[in-house]
Short mmCIF file of C-alpha atoms and ligand atoms in Angstrom, two decimals:
data_model
loop_
_atom_site.label_atom_id
_atom_site.label_comp_id
_atom_site.label_asym_id
_atom_site.label_seq_id
_atom_site.Cartn_x
_atom_site.Cartn_y
_atom_site.Cartn_z
CA MET A 153 63.67 113.02 99.78
CA MET A 154 63.07 109.95 97.64
CA TYR A 155 61.70 106.87 99.42
CA ILE A 156 61.21 108.99 102.77
CA ASP A 157 57.69 109.86 103.88
CA GLU A 158 58.41 112.36 106.54
CA ARG A 159 54.65 112.87 107.38
CA LYS A 160 54.22 109.26 107.99
CA ILE A 161 57.35 109.09 110.31
CA GLU A 162 55.92 111.99 112.39
CA VAL A 163 52.67 110.36 112.70
CA LEU A 164 54.28 107.05 113.84
CA LEU A 165 56.25 108.84 116.31
CA LYS A 166 53.35 110.82 117.68
CA GLU A 167 51.10 107.72 117.97
CA SER A 168 53.69 105.51 119.43
CA GLN A 169 53.33 107.18 122.82
CA LEU A 170 49.62 106.18 122.89
CA LYS A 171 50.26 102.63 121.68
CA LEU A 172 53.14 102.03 124.27
CA ASN A 173 51.89 99.59 126.93
CA LYS A 174 53.36 96.57 128.66
CA LYS A 175 51.45 94.04 126.72
CA ARG A 176 52.34 95.46 123.32
CA LEU A 177 56.01 95.86 124.32
CA ASP A 178 56.19 92.22 125.51
CA ALA A 179 54.74 91.10 122.19
CA ILE A 180 57.27 93.11 120.29
CA LEU A 181 60.12 91.77 122.21
CA GLU A 182 58.84 88.31 122.01
CA LYS A 183 58.51 88.67 118.11
CA SER A 184 62.25 89.74 118.13
CA LEU A 185 63.28 86.68 120.04
CA GLN A 186 61.64 84.69 117.18
CA LEU A 187 64.17 86.60 115.12
CA GLN A 188 61.42 88.17 113.09
CA ARG A 189 62.00 91.67 111.76
CA LEU A 190 59.91 94.54 113.10
CA SER A 191 57.44 96.86 111.40
CA LEU A 192 58.06 100.57 111.39
CA GLU A 193 55.17 100.94 113.94
CA GLU A 194 56.83 98.52 116.26
CA VAL A 195 60.19 100.11 116.00
CA ALA A 196 58.50 103.62 116.65
CA ILE A 197 57.11 102.09 119.95
CA LEU A 198 60.43 100.81 121.07
CA LEU A 199 62.00 104.20 120.27
CA SER A 200 59.51 105.91 122.57
CA VAL A 201 60.57 103.87 125.56
CA ASP A 202 62.21 105.81 128.33
CA GLU A 203 61.77 103.83 131.57
CA PRO A 204 65.13 102.41 132.59
CA ASP A 205 63.84 98.92 133.39
CA VAL A 206 62.19 98.70 130.07
CA VAL A 207 65.14 99.98 128.26
CA GLU A 208 67.22 97.27 130.09
CA LYS A 209 64.62 94.73 128.62
CA ILE A 210 65.39 96.03 125.15
CA PHE A 211 69.21 95.57 125.79
CA GLN A 212 68.88 92.10 126.98
CA THR A 213 66.69 91.12 123.82
CA ALA A 214 69.27 92.65 121.51
CA ALA A 215 72.04 90.76 123.08
CA ARG A 216 70.11 87.59 122.74
CA VAL A 217 69.15 88.13 119.08
CA LYS A 218 72.81 88.95 118.19
CA ASP A 219 74.02 85.80 119.87
CA ALA A 220 71.42 83.73 118.07
CA ILE A 221 72.27 84.97 114.61
CA TYR A 222 76.01 85.74 114.83
CA GLY A 223 77.26 84.01 117.90
CA LYS A 224 79.97 85.66 120.02
CA ARG A 225 82.11 86.88 117.17
CA VAL A 226 82.85 90.45 116.44
CA VAL A 227 84.67 91.19 113.20
CA LEU A 228 87.44 93.62 113.24
CA PHE A 229 88.54 96.12 110.59
CA ALA A 230 90.54 99.25 110.04
CA PRO A 231 89.84 102.40 107.93
CA LEU A 232 92.34 103.54 105.48
CA TYR A 233 91.95 107.39 104.70
CA ILE A 234 93.61 107.90 101.26
CA SER A 235 92.80 111.65 100.87
CA ASN A 236 91.24 114.47 102.85
CA PHE A 237 90.73 116.79 99.90
CA CYS A 238 87.00 117.31 99.43
CA ALA A 239 84.59 119.21 97.02
CA ASN A 240 81.90 119.59 99.71
CA SER A 241 81.39 121.83 102.73
CA CYS A 242 79.54 119.40 105.16
CA LEU A 243 79.32 121.60 108.24
CA TYR A 244 80.23 118.80 110.61
CA CYS A 245 83.37 117.36 108.69
CA ALA A 246 86.85 118.58 109.12
CA PHE A 247 87.54 117.69 105.48
CA ASN A 248 85.09 120.18 104.23
CA PHE A 249 86.88 122.47 101.71
CA GLU A 250 86.07 125.57 103.65
CA ASN A 251 88.29 124.31 106.68
CA ARG A 252 91.44 126.38 106.37
CA LEU A 253 92.86 124.73 109.49
CA LEU A 254 93.32 121.30 108.02
CA GLU A 255 96.58 120.12 106.48
CA ARG A 256 95.49 118.52 103.11
CA LYS A 257 97.10 115.32 101.77
CA ALA A 258 96.15 112.73 99.07
CA LEU A 259 98.33 109.55 99.42
CA THR A 260 100.15 108.25 96.39
CA ILE A 261 99.87 104.62 95.51
CA ASP A 262 103.24 103.93 97.24
CA GLU A 263 101.92 105.58 100.41
CA ILE A 264 98.69 103.59 100.13
CA LYS A 265 100.87 100.41 100.06
CA GLU A 266 102.92 101.59 103.04
CA GLU A 267 99.72 102.30 105.01
CA THR A 268 98.43 98.72 104.03
CA LEU A 269 101.87 97.17 105.23
CA CYS A 270 101.42 98.82 108.67
CA LEU A 271 98.00 97.48 108.93
CA LEU A 272 99.04 93.96 107.82
CA GLN A 273 101.90 94.06 110.40
CA GLN A 274 99.40 94.73 113.13
CA GLY A 275 97.34 91.72 112.03
CA HIS A 276 94.49 93.35 110.19
CA LYS A 277 92.72 91.51 107.29
CA ARG A 278 89.94 93.85 106.46
CA ILE A 279 90.28 97.49 105.34
CA LEU A 280 87.69 100.17 104.68
CA VAL A 281 89.17 102.55 102.01
CA ILE A 282 87.77 106.01 102.56
CA GLY A 283 88.40 109.63 101.40
CA GLY A 284 86.90 112.92 100.58
CA GLU A 285 85.15 113.61 97.31
CA SER A 286 88.18 114.36 95.14
CA ALA A 287 91.01 112.79 93.35
CA PRO A 288 94.67 113.83 92.66
CA GLU A 289 95.29 116.07 89.52
CA GLY A 290 94.78 114.16 86.26
CA GLN A 291 92.62 111.51 87.80
CA THR A 292 88.90 110.94 88.32
CA ALA A 293 87.67 109.79 91.76
CA ILE A 294 86.91 106.31 90.30
CA ASP A 295 90.48 106.12 88.86
CA TYR A 296 91.92 106.97 92.28
CA PHE A 297 89.75 104.63 94.26
CA GLU A 298 90.05 101.72 91.77
CA SER A 299 93.93 102.02 91.98
CA ALA A 300 93.80 102.34 95.85
CA VAL A 301 91.75 99.11 96.18
CA LYS A 302 94.13 97.17 93.69
CA ALA A 303 97.13 98.54 95.56
CA VAL A 304 95.81 97.32 99.00
CA TYR A 305 95.08 93.79 97.62
CA GLY A 306 98.63 93.68 96.06
CA VAL A 307 100.55 94.10 99.53
CA SER A 308 101.71 90.95 101.37
CA PHE A 309 103.47 90.54 104.78
CA GLY A 310 104.86 87.07 104.82
CA SER A 311 101.69 85.00 104.02
CA HIS A 312 99.48 87.74 105.26
CA LYS A 313 97.30 89.80 102.92
CA ILE A 314 94.29 92.06 103.23
CA ARG A 315 91.35 89.66 102.42
CA ARG A 316 88.48 92.15 102.06
CA VAL A 317 88.63 95.87 101.04
CA ASN A 318 85.36 97.74 101.59
CA VAL A 319 85.04 101.25 100.18
CA ASN A 320 83.32 104.39 101.54
CA CYS A 321 83.48 107.14 98.88
CA ALA A 322 81.05 109.64 97.29
CA PRO A 323 78.39 108.46 94.83
CA LEU A 324 79.47 106.96 91.49
CA SER A 325 77.73 105.93 88.24
CA VAL A 326 76.75 102.37 87.45
CA GLU A 327 79.64 102.09 85.17
CA GLU A 328 82.02 103.35 87.76
CA PHE A 329 80.61 100.98 90.44
CA ARG A 330 81.24 98.15 87.96
CA ARG A 331 84.97 99.11 88.06
CA LEU A 332 85.07 99.01 91.76
CA LYS A 333 83.31 95.67 91.72
CA LYS A 334 85.84 94.27 89.13
CA ALA A 335 88.63 95.56 91.49
CA GLY A 336 87.24 93.20 94.08
CA ILE A 337 85.51 95.29 96.71
CA GLY A 338 83.37 93.79 99.34
CA THR A 339 80.94 96.36 100.70
CA TYR A 340 80.27 99.77 99.16
CA GLN A 341 79.18 102.04 101.98
CA LEU A 342 77.47 105.34 101.79
CA PHE A 343 75.72 107.14 104.73
CA GLN A 344 72.90 109.36 103.92
CA GLU A 345 73.93 111.28 107.10
CA THR A 346 70.37 112.62 107.70
CA TYR A 347 67.16 111.60 106.13
CA HIS A 348 65.53 114.85 107.29
CA GLU A 349 65.39 117.05 104.09
CA ALA A 350 65.63 120.60 105.72
CA THR A 351 68.53 119.37 107.93
CA TYR A 352 70.15 117.74 105.00
CA GLN A 353 70.06 121.05 102.98
CA ARG A 354 71.30 122.99 106.04
CA VAL A 355 74.31 120.87 106.79
CA HIS A 356 75.37 120.33 103.06
CA PRO A 357 75.31 123.98 101.75
CA LYS A 358 78.01 123.47 98.95
CA GLY A 359 79.26 120.95 96.50
CA PRO A 360 77.85 117.84 94.80
CA LYS A 361 76.55 116.38 98.13
CA LYS A 362 73.91 119.17 98.27
CA ASP A 363 71.69 116.68 96.11
CA ALA A 364 70.17 114.32 98.66
CA ASP A 365 68.52 112.18 96.07
CA ASN A 366 71.61 111.72 94.22
CA ARG A 367 73.05 110.09 97.36
CA LEU A 368 70.04 107.80 97.75
CA VAL A 369 70.17 106.80 94.09
CA ALA A 370 73.87 105.89 94.41
CA VAL A 371 72.97 102.97 96.49
CA ASN A 372 70.74 101.70 93.87
CA HIS A 373 73.57 102.31 91.23
CA ALA A 374 75.97 100.14 93.42
CA PHE A 375 73.20 97.30 93.38
CA GLU A 376 72.66 97.74 89.73
CA ALA A 377 76.39 97.41 89.12
CA GLY A 378 76.30 93.97 90.77
CA ILE A 379 77.80 95.04 94.15
CA ASP A 380 75.63 92.80 96.44
CA ASP A 381 76.89 94.06 99.75
CA VAL A 382 75.99 97.67 100.40
CA GLY A 383 76.26 99.51 103.60
CA VAL A 384 73.94 102.40 104.69
CA GLY A 385 74.06 104.62 107.74
CA VAL A 386 73.11 107.71 109.53
CA LEU A 387 75.41 110.21 111.24
CA TYR A 388 73.62 110.19 114.56
CA GLY A 389 73.45 113.74 116.27
CA LEU A 390 72.48 115.81 113.07
CA TYR A 391 68.73 115.43 113.70
CA ASP A 392 66.35 113.54 116.09
CA PHE A 393 67.51 109.99 116.39
CA ARG A 394 64.00 108.55 116.50
CA PHE A 395 63.25 110.22 113.16
CA GLU A 396 66.44 109.11 111.59
CA THR A 397 66.05 105.52 112.62
CA LEU A 398 62.61 105.24 111.30
CA ALA A 399 63.64 106.93 108.11
CA MET A 400 66.60 104.72 107.54
CA LEU A 401 64.46 101.73 108.10
CA MET A 402 61.94 103.26 105.45
CA HIS A 403 64.97 103.39 103.06
CA ILE A 404 65.93 99.84 103.79
CA GLU A 405 62.27 98.76 103.05
CA ALA A 406 62.48 100.52 99.70
CA LEU A 407 65.68 98.77 98.72
CA GLU A 408 64.33 95.46 99.68
CA LYS A 409 61.34 96.07 97.63
CA LYS A 410 63.35 97.03 94.74
CA PHE A 411 66.32 94.56 94.81
CA ASN A 412 64.90 91.82 96.83
CA VAL A 413 67.66 92.33 99.43
CA GLY A 414 68.42 95.15 101.79
CA PRO A 415 71.77 96.45 102.83
CA HIS A 416 74.49 94.10 104.22
CA THR A 417 75.36 96.52 106.89
CA ILE A 418 74.28 99.55 108.78
CA SER A 419 76.80 101.94 110.24
CA ILE A 420 76.10 104.06 113.36
CA PRO A 421 78.52 106.99 113.32
CA ARG A 422 77.90 109.35 116.09
CA LEU A 423 78.82 112.96 115.58
CA GLU A 424 82.29 113.65 116.96
CA PRO A 425 84.20 117.14 117.35
CA ALA A 426 86.17 118.04 114.21
CA VAL A 427 89.38 119.99 113.89
CA GLY A 428 88.77 123.68 112.94
CA LEU A 429 84.95 123.42 113.24
CA ASP A 430 82.51 124.46 116.08
CA PHE A 431 79.60 122.56 114.67
CA TYR A 432 79.77 119.79 117.27
CA GLU A 433 79.72 122.24 120.32
CA ASN A 434 76.74 124.15 118.91
CA ASN A 435 74.60 121.30 117.83
CA PRO A 436 71.52 120.61 119.72
CA ASN A 437 70.72 117.08 118.51
CA ARG A 438 73.63 115.32 120.05
CA LEU A 439 72.62 111.97 121.50
CA SER A 440 73.32 110.73 125.09
CA ASP A 441 75.09 107.59 125.53
CA MET A 442 71.88 105.97 126.84
CA ASP A 443 70.00 107.01 123.54
CA PHE A 444 72.80 105.75 121.55
CA MET A 445 72.86 102.42 123.26
CA LYS A 446 69.01 102.38 122.83
CA VAL A 447 69.09 103.00 119.07
CA THR A 448 71.89 100.43 118.64
CA SER A 449 69.84 97.79 120.30
CA ILE A 450 66.53 98.74 118.56
CA LEU A 451 68.33 98.46 115.10
CA ARG A 452 69.52 94.98 116.05
CA LEU A 453 65.79 93.97 116.65
CA ALA A 454 64.41 95.86 113.70
CA VAL A 455 66.64 94.13 111.10
CA PRO A 456 68.15 91.09 112.85
CA TYR A 457 70.21 89.82 109.91
CA THR A 458 71.85 93.08 108.98
CA GLY A 459 75.44 93.69 110.33
CA ILE A 460 75.87 96.66 112.54
CA ILE A 461 79.28 98.55 112.36
CA LEU A 462 80.75 100.62 115.05
CA SER A 463 83.77 102.92 114.64
CA THR A 464 86.53 104.07 116.79
CA ARG A 465 84.57 107.38 117.23
CA GLU A 466 83.27 105.88 120.50
CA THR A 467 85.19 105.60 123.75
CA PRO A 468 86.48 102.18 124.87
CA SER A 469 83.96 101.81 127.68
CA MET A 470 81.03 102.76 125.34
CA ARG A 471 82.30 100.38 122.71
CA ASP A 472 82.54 97.70 125.25
CA LYS A 473 78.91 98.16 126.20
CA LEU A 474 77.80 98.21 122.57
CA PHE A 475 79.48 94.96 121.69
CA GLY A 476 76.88 93.34 123.88
CA LEU A 477 73.97 95.15 122.34
CA GLY A 478 74.11 93.76 118.81
CA VAL A 479 77.12 95.29 117.11
CA SER A 480 78.74 92.68 114.69
CA GLN A 481 81.76 94.70 113.35
CA VAL A 482 84.05 97.15 114.79
CA SER A 483 87.04 99.18 113.71
CA ALA A 484 90.12 99.05 115.94
CA ALA A 485 93.46 101.04 116.12
CA SER A 486 92.12 103.49 113.63
CA LYS A 487 93.57 106.68 112.19
CA THR A 488 91.41 109.14 110.42
CA SER A 489 94.27 111.02 108.66
CA PRO A 490 95.80 110.10 105.36
CA GLY A 491 99.18 108.47 106.11
CA GLY A 492 98.38 108.18 109.88
CA TYR A 493 99.47 104.54 110.27
CA THR A 494 102.89 105.22 108.92
CA SER A 495 103.48 108.44 110.66
CA GLY A 496 101.77 107.45 113.94
CA SER A 497 99.85 110.82 113.81
CA LYS A 498 97.25 111.35 116.59
CA ASP A 499 94.85 112.87 114.07
CA ALA A 500 95.48 116.39 115.30
CA LYS A 501 95.79 118.38 112.17
CA ASP A 502 94.67 116.32 109.28
CA GLY A 503 92.23 113.83 110.80
CA GLN A 504 88.59 113.76 109.86
CA PHE A 505 87.32 113.86 113.43
CA VAL A 506 88.68 113.46 116.93
CA LEU A 507 88.95 109.80 117.84
CA SER A 508 87.95 108.46 121.21
CA ASP A 509 89.64 104.97 121.22
CA HIS A 510 93.44 105.03 120.85
CA ARG A 511 94.00 101.45 121.98
CA SER A 512 96.17 99.14 119.81
CA LEU A 513 94.56 96.26 117.83
CA ASP A 514 96.17 93.85 120.46
CA GLU A 515 94.42 95.78 123.36
CA VAL A 516 91.12 95.76 121.65
CA VAL A 517 91.53 92.00 120.85
CA GLY A 518 92.49 91.42 124.57
CA SER A 519 89.45 93.35 125.89
CA LEU A 520 87.05 91.46 123.54
CA ILE A 521 88.41 88.15 124.78
CA ASP A 522 88.18 89.35 128.35
CA LYS A 523 84.45 89.84 127.83
CA ASP A 524 84.03 86.44 126.11
CA PHE A 525 83.50 87.80 122.63
CA ILE A 526 85.50 86.19 119.81
CA PRO A 527 87.51 88.74 117.87
CA SER A 528 87.19 87.66 114.17
CA PHE A 529 89.40 88.60 111.11
CA CYS A 530 87.22 86.51 108.79
CA ALA A 531 86.45 87.53 105.21
CA ALA A 532 85.10 84.17 104.16
CA CYS A 533 81.50 85.10 103.13
CA TYR A 534 82.68 87.39 100.39
CA ARG A 535 85.42 85.03 99.28
CA LYS A 536 82.80 82.15 98.98
CA GLU A 537 80.38 84.50 97.25
CA ARG A 538 77.93 84.42 100.22
CA THR A 539 76.96 87.94 99.52
CA GLY A 540 73.63 89.86 99.09
CA GLU A 541 70.66 87.59 98.87
CA ALA A 542 72.79 84.36 99.20
CA PHE A 543 74.23 85.63 102.69
CA MET A 544 70.62 86.45 103.81
CA ASN A 545 69.35 83.02 102.72
CA LEU A 546 71.90 81.48 104.98
CA ALA A 547 71.60 83.93 107.89
CA LYS A 548 67.71 83.51 108.12
CA PRO A 549 67.57 79.78 108.89
CA GLY A 550 70.47 80.35 111.45
CA GLU A 551 73.06 78.71 109.26
CA ILE A 552 75.62 81.48 109.32
CA LYS A 553 76.41 81.34 112.98
CA GLY A 554 78.19 77.91 112.65
CA LYS A 555 80.50 79.24 109.86
CA CYS A 556 81.06 82.55 111.61
CA THR A 557 82.23 80.70 114.72
CA ILE A 558 84.64 78.30 113.09
CA ASN A 559 85.99 81.25 110.77
CA ALA A 560 86.38 83.48 113.83
CA LEU A 561 88.13 80.82 115.93
CA VAL A 562 90.59 80.09 113.05
CA THR A 563 91.34 83.64 112.17
CA LEU A 564 91.75 84.39 115.96
CA LYS A 565 94.28 81.48 116.15
CA GLU A 566 96.32 82.71 113.23
CA TYR A 567 96.29 86.27 114.73
CA LEU A 568 97.31 85.00 118.27
CA ASP A 569 100.22 82.94 116.70
CA ASP A 570 101.59 85.82 114.57
CA PHE A 571 100.86 89.19 116.14
CA ALA A 572 99.51 88.95 119.73
CA SER A 573 101.30 89.86 122.94
CA GLN A 574 101.93 86.97 125.33
CA SER A 575 99.02 87.67 127.76
CA VAL A 576 96.49 88.13 124.81
CA LYS A 577 97.76 84.94 123.32
CA GLU A 578 97.31 82.98 126.41
CA ALA A 579 93.80 84.34 127.20
CA GLY A 580 92.79 83.81 123.46
CA CYS A 581 94.00 80.25 123.31
CA ARG A 582 91.82 79.54 126.64
CA LEU A 583 88.87 81.10 124.82
CA ILE A 584 89.37 79.06 121.69
CA GLU A 585 89.58 75.83 123.57
CA LYS A 586 86.47 76.59 125.63
CA THR A 587 84.45 77.69 122.67
CA LYS A 588 85.62 74.74 120.60
CA SER A 589 84.50 72.30 123.36
CA GLU A 590 80.97 73.66 123.26
CA LEU A 591 80.67 73.11 119.52
CA ASP A 592 79.17 69.92 117.91
CA LYS A 593 81.49 67.07 116.90
CA SER A 594 81.85 67.77 113.24
CA SER A 595 82.75 71.49 113.82
CA GLN A 596 85.41 70.33 116.46
CA GLU A 597 86.83 67.98 113.79
CA ILE A 598 87.05 70.83 111.22
CA LEU A 599 88.73 73.05 113.74
CA SER A 600 91.22 70.43 114.92
CA GLY A 601 92.27 69.99 111.27
CA PHE A 602 92.72 73.73 110.69
CA PHE A 603 94.63 74.08 114.00
CA GLU A 604 97.07 71.36 113.05
CA ASN A 605 97.64 73.09 109.71
CA ILE A 606 98.30 76.34 111.50
CA GLN A 607 100.71 74.70 113.60
CA LYS A 608 102.76 73.51 110.55
CA GLY A 609 102.70 77.11 109.29
CA SER A 610 99.62 77.20 106.87
CA ARG A 611 97.47 80.33 107.02
CA ASP A 612 94.26 81.64 105.56
CA ALA A 613 91.92 78.80 106.33
CA TYR A 614 88.03 79.26 106.28
CA VAL A 615 84.82 77.47 105.62
N1 SAM B 898 83.19 111.84 101.49
C1 SAM B 898 82.42 110.68 101.38
C2 SAM B 898 81.07 110.99 102.06
O1 SAM B 898 80.86 111.95 102.54
O2 SAM B 898 80.22 110.02 101.81
C3 SAM B 898 83.04 109.44 102.15
C4 SAM B 898 83.89 109.63 103.31
S1 SAM B 898 83.41 110.43 104.77
C5 SAM B 898 85.02 110.59 105.12
C6 SAM B 898 82.78 109.20 105.75
C7 SAM B 898 81.73 109.53 106.83
O3 SAM B 898 82.31 110.21 107.83
C8 SAM B 898 80.68 110.50 106.43
O4 SAM B 898 79.62 109.84 105.60
C9 SAM B 898 80.07 110.90 107.68
O5 SAM B 898 78.93 110.20 108.29
C10 SAM B 898 81.31 110.61 108.65
N2 SAM B 898 81.74 111.92 109.38
C11 SAM B 898 81.92 113.12 108.86
N3 SAM B 898 82.20 114.12 109.74
C12 SAM B 898 82.07 113.35 111.06
C13 SAM B 898 82.17 113.74 112.35
N4 SAM B 898 82.45 114.98 112.69
N5 SAM B 898 81.93 112.87 113.33
C14 SAM B 898 81.60 111.63 113.04
N6 SAM B 898 81.53 111.10 111.81
C15 SAM B 898 81.73 112.16 110.77
FE1 SF4 B 899 83.70 115.58 102.17
FE2 SF4 B 899 82.47 113.33 103.17
FE3 SF4 B 899 83.58 115.08 104.81
FE4 SF4 B 899 81.46 115.81 103.53
S1 SF4 B 899 81.68 114.12 104.96
S2 SF4 B 899 83.21 117.03 103.86
S3 SF4 B 899 81.78 114.85 101.61
S4 SF4 B 899 84.71 113.91 103.37
#
């Protein structure tokens, strides 16, 4: 696979056992606390740690690094599945075209608008448009995704609108990515699934996705088309998580070298059972909860300024633990079937995989507040053109945290006033007051101004 030196990764992993000692480990964790990114060798050493008390030290360091860069905010979003038709036969995914048990559906533009309205009525402001590799008859994939993005941005609920649409779709050409950029997308996400060539070939037997390098190159095409915020990811559970983590970081290093900036986000999907398939049950590489927590924290230390996205694949208790370990964005109240929000479907027959967190947005917001995290509906960076390198230049000297906190508090206040249940509203208002009182004078003044305007009915403030 392009950019991935499998031999080097294997040597790094083998040698990491020998290099693992208390002094080296303390030095790595100290470097992380200085918010410096780690080398592949240092990451390999952390990945070889198994002793519970040392793992606990890694967790604590990740929590401190996340707090230093992003503060207490956790950004919320919802996926919007537009189609479950697909030209590929990924062995792990229910959308694979050979799965006869799945009910197929591609949403019309009107249905996409209805789904968006449902999400707006819950209080969502960020959507990830997602679908299989296909398009309804007479359209190309880019026609379909472009119209979907425009449709989502066009829906209003009172003064509420979706403020950022991200897209997760199969590889496109530079020209096609330009169309997505023009439609106003935030991040383009594409997960390599596995960076291990033999595993990649085994789990992608048919369809355009067979070509692993085409997938790697797609990320370059997105950058070349001017999409500054690109998201990468591994489907954890397909192959050894240590190998995958180092390989993804190798990919990130290659992107940084070529484009001067790495990905905006890393997603950490973990393999889930899928309707009609027995791949999950028969897969030997599934990660334990402990290893998954370890990998999340190590990624936070390895690339401290990159957002980490967690989905509703995880159970509520697992998600609660991961919020504290460096996750900066999380999906809530998700459905993985096209039309799932409007129909209220439980993702039984037409969903991509089995969800583990069925809580409402209000419940997720309440649970974050209870743990002292600030749920955020902010989309300011993208709207202020703080993307790509410009974002990293602000994040590195620690300047993004102040903006994140103000925007998190303002968007939370708007959510609480318009959508929250009484108990969440009360707890949220207490958290806002407490957090505000800990900020510097000028941030407090900005916030007071915003809150007065919210009181008067104005919405959509941000810095
Ligand atoms: N079809 C496009 C593709 O494959 O890139 C985009 C959409 S696909 C629905 C989004 C992601 O879902 C995939 O990249 C994969 O990582 C994830 N996925 C597929 N099957 C899964 C499963 N059984 N459990 C967890 N995640 C899964
Ligand atoms: Fe299709 Fe993507 Fe599912 Fe593979 S992971 S079957 S490409 S939707």
